[in-house]
Short mmCIF file of C-alpha atoms in Angstrom, two decimals:
data_model
loop_
_atom_site.label_atom_id
_atom_site.label_comp_id
_atom_site.label_asym_id
_atom_site.label_seq_id
_atom_site.Cartn_x
_atom_site.Cartn_y
_atom_site.Cartn_z
CA MET M 216 48.93 -54.45 3.58
CA ASN M 217 48.63 -51.17 5.91
CA ILE M 218 51.38 -48.92 6.24
CA ASN M 219 51.64 -46.84 9.42
CA ALA M 220 52.37 -43.49 9.01
CA GLU M 221 54.35 -42.98 12.14
CA ALA M 222 56.65 -45.65 11.23
CA LEU M 223 57.28 -44.36 8.02
CA VAL M 224 58.51 -41.34 9.65
CA SER M 225 60.56 -42.42 12.22
CA ALA M 226 62.37 -45.19 9.63
CA SER M 227 62.63 -42.69 6.65
CA GLY M 228 63.29 -39.30 8.31
CA ASP M 229 66.78 -38.69 8.27
CA SER M 230 66.82 -39.69 3.99
CA ILE M 231 64.23 -37.60 3.41
CA ASN M 232 65.63 -34.79 5.32
CA LYS M 233 68.93 -35.18 3.46
CA THR M 234 67.24 -34.06 -0.06
CA PRO M 235 67.23 -31.17 -1.27
CA GLY M 236 63.82 -29.46 -0.58
CA GLY M 237 62.93 -32.33 2.02
CA SER M 238 60.47 -30.69 3.91
CA THR M 239 58.14 -29.91 0.82
CA HIS M 240 58.98 -33.73 -0.41
CA ARG M 241 57.84 -34.81 2.95
CA LYS M 242 54.82 -33.16 2.84
CA ASN M 243 53.93 -34.42 -0.69
CA THR M 244 54.61 -38.00 0.43
CA PHE M 245 52.51 -37.98 3.37
CA LEU M 246 49.75 -36.12 1.71
CA LYS M 247 49.55 -38.67 -1.21
CA LEU M 248 49.76 -41.67 1.67
CA HIS M 249 46.85 -40.22 3.47
CA ARG M 250 44.60 -40.09 -0.01
CA ASP M 251 45.61 -43.79 -1.04
CA ASN M 252 45.16 -45.09 2.45
CA PRO M 253 41.63 -43.82 3.79
CA LYS M 254 42.22 -45.85 7.51
CA ASN M 255 45.15 -43.20 8.12
CA SER M 256 42.46 -40.21 8.23
CA SER M 257 42.55 -40.75 12.06
CA LEU M 258 46.19 -38.45 11.90
CA ALA M 259 45.00 -36.00 10.08
CA GLY M 260 43.43 -34.07 12.60
CA SER M 261 46.90 -34.05 14.90
CA HIS M 262 49.52 -34.56 12.56
CA PRO M 263 50.48 -31.28 10.59
CA TYR M 264 51.43 -32.52 7.50
CA LEU M 265 48.43 -34.27 7.19
CA ASN M 266 46.25 -31.16 7.72
CA PRO M 267 48.19 -28.66 5.84
CA PRO M 268 47.31 -24.42 6.58
CA ASP M 269 44.89 -22.96 4.33
CA SER M 270 48.02 -21.04 2.65
CA ILE M 271 48.16 -24.22 0.44
CA HIS M 272 44.76 -24.35 -1.01
CA PRO M 273 43.19 -20.99 -0.42
CA SER M 274 39.60 -21.08 -0.30
CA PRO M 275 37.57 -18.83 -3.14
CA PRO M 276 36.50 -15.78 -2.05
CA SER M 277 33.04 -15.60 -1.08
CA ALA M 278 30.65 -12.99 -3.07
CA PRO M 279 28.79 -10.86 -1.26
CA PRO M 280 25.25 -11.37 -0.55
CA SER M 281 23.06 -9.40 -2.84
CA LEU M 282 20.41 -7.70 -1.70
CA ARG M 283 17.08 -7.42 -3.32
CA TRP M 284 15.51 -4.01 -4.16
CA HIS M 285 13.16 -3.64 -1.70
CA GLN M 286 16.00 -4.74 1.15
CA ARG M 287 18.17 -1.98 -0.55
CA CYS M 288 16.20 0.73 -0.13
CA GLN M 289 13.09 1.31 2.18
CA PRO M 290 10.80 4.34 2.25
CA SER M 291 11.57 6.64 5.23
CA ASP M 292 8.74 7.16 7.78
CA ALA M 293 8.46 10.47 6.50
CA THR M 294 7.97 9.59 2.74
CA ASN M 295 5.23 6.95 3.90
CA GLY M 296 3.66 9.67 5.82
CA LEU M 297 3.42 11.87 3.21
CA LEU M 298 2.58 9.79 0.15
CA VAL M 299 -0.53 8.48 2.60
CA ALA M 300 -1.53 12.19 3.37
CA LEU M 301 -1.24 13.23 -0.33
CA LEU M 302 -2.81 10.18 -1.79
CA GLY M 303 -5.25 9.39 1.00
CA GLY M 304 -5.78 12.26 2.77
CA GLY M 305 -5.77 14.90 0.28
CA LEU M 306 -7.21 13.70 -2.95
CA PRO M 307 -10.56 12.30 -1.16
CA ALA M 308 -11.00 15.41 0.69
CA GLY M 309 -11.29 17.49 -2.27
CA PHE M 310 -14.29 16.06 -3.19
CA VAL M 311 -16.30 16.58 0.42
CA GLY M 312 -16.27 20.50 -0.41
CA PRO M 313 -18.01 19.97 -3.65
CA LEU M 314 -20.34 17.17 -2.81
CA SER M 315 -21.52 18.93 0.15
CA ARG M 316 -22.24 22.56 -1.67
CA MET M 317 -24.27 20.39 -4.45
CA ALA M 318 -26.10 18.43 -1.48
CA TYR M 319 -26.80 22.05 -0.21
CA GLN M 320 -28.03 23.17 -3.16
CA ALA M 321 -30.31 20.52 -4.24
CA SER M 322 -32.08 19.89 -1.12
CA ASN M 323 -30.86 22.55 0.82
CA LEU M 324 -29.32 20.16 3.17
CA PRO M 325 -28.20 22.12 6.52
CA SER M 326 -24.24 22.47 7.44
CA LEU M 327 -25.27 20.20 11.08
CA GLU M 328 -27.20 17.83 9.07
CA LEU M 329 -24.27 16.70 7.22
CA LEU M 330 -22.27 17.02 10.01
CA ILE M 331 -24.47 14.17 11.44
CA SER M 332 -24.43 12.00 8.57
CA ARG M 333 -20.70 12.10 8.44
CA CYS M 334 -20.38 10.93 11.98
CA LEU M 335 -22.78 7.99 11.68
CA PHE M 336 -20.16 6.84 9.52
CA HIS M 337 -17.76 6.84 12.61
CA LEU M 338 -20.09 4.76 15.06
CA PRO M 339 -19.33 1.32 13.07
CA ILE M 340 -15.46 1.32 14.42
CA ALA M 341 -17.08 0.54 18.09
CA LEU M 342 -17.32 -3.24 16.40
CA LEU M 343 -13.88 -2.94 15.19
CA LEU M 344 -12.58 -2.19 19.47
CA LYS M 345 -14.95 -4.65 20.72
CA LEU M 346 -13.53 -7.17 18.89
CA ARG M 347 -9.98 -6.35 19.58
CA GLY M 348 -11.18 -6.08 23.37
CA ASP M 349 -10.07 -2.34 23.70
CA PRO M 350 -12.13 0.16 25.62
CA LEU M 351 -14.71 2.41 23.13
CA LEU M 352 -13.26 5.66 24.91
CA GLY M 353 -9.66 4.85 25.49
CA PRO M 354 -7.37 4.16 28.30
CA PRO M 355 -8.61 6.14 31.43
CA ASP M 356 -5.23 8.09 32.05
CA ILE M 357 -5.30 9.85 28.45
CA ARG M 358 -9.29 10.01 27.51
CA GLY M 359 -9.30 13.48 28.31
CA ARG M 360 -7.13 14.38 26.01
CA ALA M 361 -8.82 11.87 23.45
CA CYS M 362 -12.06 13.53 24.04
CA VAL M 363 -10.06 17.08 23.28
CA TYR M 364 -9.04 15.97 19.93
CA ALA M 365 -12.63 14.45 19.21
CA LEU M 366 -13.64 17.83 20.14
CA LEU M 367 -11.44 20.05 17.78
CA ASN M 368 -11.98 17.96 14.96
CA VAL M 369 -15.80 17.89 14.52
CA LEU M 370 -15.24 22.22 15.41
CA SER M 371 -12.82 22.12 12.48
CA ILE M 372 -15.44 19.91 10.50
CA GLY M 373 -18.53 21.88 11.22
CA CYS M 374 -16.95 25.15 10.56
CA ALA M 375 -15.77 23.89 6.85
CA TYR M 376 -19.32 22.64 6.47
CA SER M 377 -20.47 26.26 7.24
CA ALA M 378 -18.33 27.77 5.21
CA VAL M 379 -18.67 25.78 2.32
CA GLN M 380 -22.35 27.25 1.81
CA VAL M 381 -21.45 30.77 1.43
CA VAL M 382 -18.32 30.64 0.20
CA PRO M 383 -16.75 29.08 -3.07
CA ALA M 384 -15.39 25.57 -2.23
CA GLY M 385 -12.03 26.32 -3.58
CA ASN M 386 -11.81 29.28 -1.71
CA ALA M 387 -13.35 27.69 1.72
CA ALA M 388 -10.83 24.87 1.32
CA THR M 389 -7.74 27.10 0.85
CA VAL M 390 -8.39 29.32 3.77
CA ARG M 391 -9.02 26.28 5.88
CA LYS M 392 -5.79 24.69 4.99
CA GLY M 393 -3.80 27.36 4.84
CA SER M 394 -4.40 28.57 8.30
CA SER M 395 -4.27 24.92 9.49
CA THR M 396 -0.74 24.75 7.91
CA VAL M 397 0.59 28.30 9.58
CA CYS M 398 -0.41 27.63 12.82
CA SER M 399 0.80 23.73 12.75
CA ALA M 400 4.03 24.96 11.92
CA VAL M 401 4.25 27.79 14.47
CA LEU M 402 2.76 25.48 17.45
CA THR M 403 5.07 22.36 16.77
CA LEU M 404 8.13 24.90 16.76
CA CYS M 405 7.13 26.80 19.93
CA LEU M 406 5.59 23.35 21.83
CA GLU M 407 7.81 20.60 20.67
CA SER M 408 10.51 22.38 19.20
CA GLN M 409 11.00 20.28 16.32
CA GLY M 410 12.91 22.14 13.78
CA LEU M 411 12.14 22.08 9.53
CA SER M 412 14.78 21.94 6.99
CA GLY M 413 15.22 24.52 4.57
CA TYR M 414 13.72 23.05 1.78
CA ASP M 415 10.70 22.28 4.07
CA TRP M 416 10.63 26.26 4.79
CA CYS M 417 10.77 26.80 1.16
CA GLY M 418 7.98 24.69 0.28
CA LEU M 419 5.75 26.08 3.59
CA LEU M 420 6.53 29.32 2.67
CA GLY M 421 5.66 28.70 -1.58
CA SER M 422 2.20 27.36 -0.18
CA ILE M 423 1.29 30.43 1.95
CA LEU M 424 1.91 32.31 -1.10
CA GLY M 425 -0.17 30.20 -3.34
CA LEU M 426 -2.92 30.56 -0.96
CA ILE M 427 -2.55 34.24 -0.98
CA ILE M 428 -2.81 34.73 -4.60
CA ILE M 429 -5.83 32.57 -4.58
CA VAL M 430 -7.56 34.45 -1.51
CA GLY M 431 -6.61 37.83 -2.40
CA PRO M 432 -8.79 38.95 -4.58
CA GLY M 433 -11.81 37.31 -3.52
CA LEU M 434 -11.16 39.53 -0.30
CA TRP M 435 -10.84 42.92 -1.33
CA THR M 436 -13.87 42.42 -3.88
CA LEU M 437 -16.15 41.46 -1.14
CA GLN M 438 -19.57 42.53 -1.85
CA GLU M 439 -21.25 45.38 0.58
CA GLY M 440 -24.60 45.03 2.34
CA ILE M 441 -25.81 41.53 3.97
CA THR M 442 -23.85 39.38 0.95
CA GLY M 443 -21.14 40.70 1.89
CA VAL M 444 -21.04 40.09 5.74
CA TYR M 445 -21.80 36.32 4.97
CA THR M 446 -19.17 35.75 2.65
CA ALA M 447 -16.53 37.52 5.40
CA LEU M 448 -18.30 35.22 7.99
CA GLY M 449 -17.66 32.06 5.72
CA TYR M 450 -13.77 33.47 5.40
CA VAL M 451 -13.74 33.65 9.21
CA GLN M 452 -15.37 29.77 10.05
CA ALA M 453 -12.92 28.26 7.30
CA PHE M 454 -9.75 30.44 9.17
CA VAL M 455 -11.11 28.83 12.65
CA GLY M 456 -11.57 25.24 10.90
CA GLY M 457 -7.81 25.56 9.99
CA LEU M 458 -7.23 26.66 13.45
CA ALA M 459 -9.00 23.49 15.44
CA LEU M 460 -7.62 21.51 12.96
CA SER M 461 -4.31 22.28 13.68
CA LEU M 462 -4.49 22.33 17.52
CA GLY M 463 -6.10 18.79 17.00
CA LEU M 464 -3.41 17.69 15.04
CA LEU M 465 -1.20 18.59 17.80
CA VAL M 466 -3.21 16.90 20.57
CA TYR M 467 -3.32 13.80 18.39
CA ARG M 468 0.61 13.46 18.50
CA SER M 469 0.59 13.61 21.93
CA LEU M 470 -1.74 10.19 22.35
CA HIS M 471 0.13 6.70 22.41
CA PHE M 472 -1.63 3.59 22.83
CA PRO M 473 -2.01 0.82 20.62
CA SER M 474 -5.84 1.56 19.23
CA CYS M 475 -5.17 5.22 19.20
CA LEU M 476 -6.48 5.65 15.44
CA PRO M 477 -9.90 3.83 16.26
CA THR M 478 -10.58 4.96 19.09
CA VAL M 479 -10.16 8.54 18.47
CA ALA M 480 -12.15 7.95 15.02
CA PHE M 481 -15.33 6.37 17.08
CA LEU M 482 -14.84 8.86 19.32
CA SER M 483 -14.90 12.13 16.50
CA GLY M 484 -18.38 10.11 15.59
CA LEU M 485 -19.77 10.15 19.04
CA VAL M 486 -19.06 13.92 20.29
CA GLY M 487 -20.12 15.29 16.85
CA LEU M 488 -23.67 13.54 16.97
CA LEU M 489 -23.96 14.66 20.98
CA GLY M 490 -22.97 18.40 19.98
CA SER M 491 -24.74 18.67 16.68
CA VAL M 492 -28.04 16.41 16.92
CA PRO M 493 -29.37 19.05 19.86
CA GLY M 494 -27.68 22.09 17.68
CA LEU M 495 -29.53 20.89 14.68
CA PHE M 496 -32.99 21.71 16.34
CA VAL M 497 -31.99 24.67 17.96
CA LEU M 498 -30.21 26.90 15.37
CA GLN M 499 -30.96 24.73 11.86
CA THR M 500 -34.53 23.01 10.63
CA PRO M 501 -33.98 19.53 9.85
CA VAL M 502 -34.46 18.47 6.23
CA LEU M 503 -35.03 15.16 4.61
CA PRO M 504 -33.14 14.64 1.16
CA SER M 505 -36.07 13.76 -1.22
CA ASP M 506 -33.79 13.19 -4.33
CA LEU M 507 -30.77 10.36 -5.19
CA LEU M 508 -28.30 13.40 -5.96
CA SER M 509 -28.66 14.33 -2.22
CA TRP M 510 -28.40 11.11 -0.43
CA SER M 511 -25.54 10.18 -3.26
CA CYS M 512 -23.93 13.35 -2.21
CA VAL M 513 -24.42 12.45 1.44
CA GLY M 514 -23.16 8.77 1.82
CA ALA M 515 -20.11 9.85 -0.61
CA VAL M 516 -18.79 12.85 1.80
CA GLY M 517 -19.22 10.57 4.62
CA ILE M 518 -17.19 7.69 3.50
CA LEU M 519 -14.68 9.97 1.28
CA ALA M 520 -14.52 11.97 5.05
CA LEU M 521 -13.54 8.92 6.92
CA VAL M 522 -10.72 7.51 4.86
CA SER M 523 -9.15 10.84 4.63
CA PHE M 524 -9.43 11.05 8.53
CA THR M 525 -7.53 7.70 8.83
CA CYS M 526 -4.82 8.55 6.43
CA VAL M 527 -4.33 11.78 7.95
CA GLY M 528 -4.35 10.56 11.47
CA TYR M 529 -1.70 8.00 10.17
CA ALA M 530 0.16 10.35 8.31
CA VAL M 531 0.68 13.04 11.49
CA THR M 532 2.34 10.58 13.20
CA LYS M 533 5.02 9.84 10.94
CA ALA M 534 5.70 13.51 9.51
CA HIS M 535 5.69 16.95 10.74
CA PRO M 536 2.32 17.99 11.36
CA ALA M 537 3.08 21.60 9.10
CA LEU M 538 4.62 19.23 6.15
CA VAL M 539 1.40 16.97 6.20
CA CYS M 540 -0.85 20.40 6.29
CA THR M 541 1.17 21.41 3.35
CA VAL M 542 0.80 18.27 1.51
CA LEU M 543 -3.08 18.42 2.14
CA HIS M 544 -3.20 21.38 -0.03
CA SER M 545 -3.29 19.16 -2.85
CA GLU M 546 -7.63 19.49 -1.84
CA VAL M 547 -7.35 22.99 -2.55
CA VAL M 548 -6.42 21.69 -6.26
CA VAL M 549 -9.07 19.01 -6.29
CA ALA M 550 -11.60 21.01 -4.86
CA LEU M 551 -11.00 24.21 -7.64
CA ILE M 552 -11.16 21.60 -10.50
CA LEU M 553 -14.14 20.38 -9.19
CA GLN M 554 -15.73 23.50 -8.48
CA TYR M 555 -15.12 24.64 -12.54
CA TYR M 556 -16.52 21.03 -13.98
CA MET M 557 -19.41 20.11 -11.34
CA LEU M 558 -20.44 23.20 -9.87
CA HIS M 559 -19.85 25.38 -12.73
CA GLU M 560 -18.59 28.22 -10.64
CA THR M 561 -15.73 30.51 -12.20
CA VAL M 562 -12.17 29.83 -11.51
CA ALA M 563 -10.05 33.07 -11.93
CA PRO M 564 -6.91 33.35 -13.34
CA SER M 565 -5.16 33.89 -9.65
CA ASP M 566 -6.39 30.60 -8.63
CA ILE M 567 -4.98 28.71 -11.48
CA VAL M 568 -1.89 30.24 -10.87
CA GLY M 569 -2.17 30.04 -6.97
CA ALA M 570 -2.69 26.11 -7.59
CA GLY M 571 0.61 25.84 -9.76
CA VAL M 572 2.66 27.38 -6.82
CA MET M 573 0.94 25.19 -4.47
CA LEU M 574 1.59 22.25 -6.44
CA GLY M 575 5.06 23.11 -7.10
CA SER M 576 5.64 23.69 -2.96
CA ILE M 577 3.95 20.26 -2.65
CA ALA M 578 6.45 18.92 -5.27
CA ILE M 579 9.67 20.46 -3.43
CA ILE M 580 8.55 19.20 -0.02
CA THR M 581 7.58 15.58 -0.87
CA ALA M 582 10.84 15.33 -3.04
CA GLN M 583 13.17 16.47 -0.56
CA ASN M 584 11.51 14.08 1.82
CA LEU M 585 11.50 11.19 -0.19
CA SER M 586 14.55 9.29 1.19
CA CYS M 587 15.37 5.89 1.69
CA GLU M 588 16.54 3.70 4.99
CA ARG M 589 19.21 1.15 3.87
CA GLU M 590 19.21 -1.87 5.58
CA GLY M 591 22.43 -2.89 6.96
CA LYS M 592 22.13 -6.11 8.25
CA VAL M 593 21.28 -9.16 5.93
CA GLU M 594 19.77 -12.48 7.13
CA GLU M 595 22.11 -15.39 5.99
#
């Protein structure tokens, strides 16, 4: 037989209220009544005794959600940019100078011919742009700036290839990267008002000190006569190459459209071919490589240079241009090592000391910018 809860309340309310602790006894009575007779569950939503407050039966505390390691700490954009510049930009570029010098020594390959072979590796990027439906020359409103960047990039590469034929590969890379670092810092501070931290300035100045240690003794001991003139012109070309590189990176940072990197890569190859092919027949003599070593060096230079170009283009959009150029000084260290082991050229003690100072500066900059961005929200 079913018992009506409301009738039970009205019939026994007085007797329950008279007992000591009547309120607690009444709550326990109706809780037991509700548990024994499920049909009275319709009263639970409205009756205060069948729906007690949460303080009677507190819920256990919920444990905070645990974050995975990749959610707790994500590398910042500056960190990603510097690591890409170090591993993908500086290290492959360190092989370009010694391999270019080997091709020149093996087949007397002129610098403009090396530049043409490098630009040919940029042309297949047009297929990627066509598949994506993007214009080959970029959007019309920024096409002029993209062409200016391509021209500056080609000028920087041409000066580097010319300098490495008359100057030791490590010294040519040192002057080019040093001038690009200093010019990038000055231009960015003046035009973009983008400051650097104290650690960044310490690493930047240390890197410049390492460059002076490497290049200084060579500049003071230039030979007299035509050889010394050619050597001095090689250093000047390396400096101009670094200046053009810093200007190009500054122009590249002002380009903002979805297919920016492949577009400027294709434009660099196109502009390089249009400028270097006529110059090769006017200023230099074309040479067809006749041995496997020269062809291997030419192919390796084209592939490694394209990888370095792509990584530097990505890195400069994530980190300060001066810091990117400083991290790219790892190219100098790689070039000095290859200069000794592959080209069998003398490496002076000052070169070793300067390379150590530069590595320390790169370590300071990389460690100071090695930060994490913590995610504040976790998806449930």
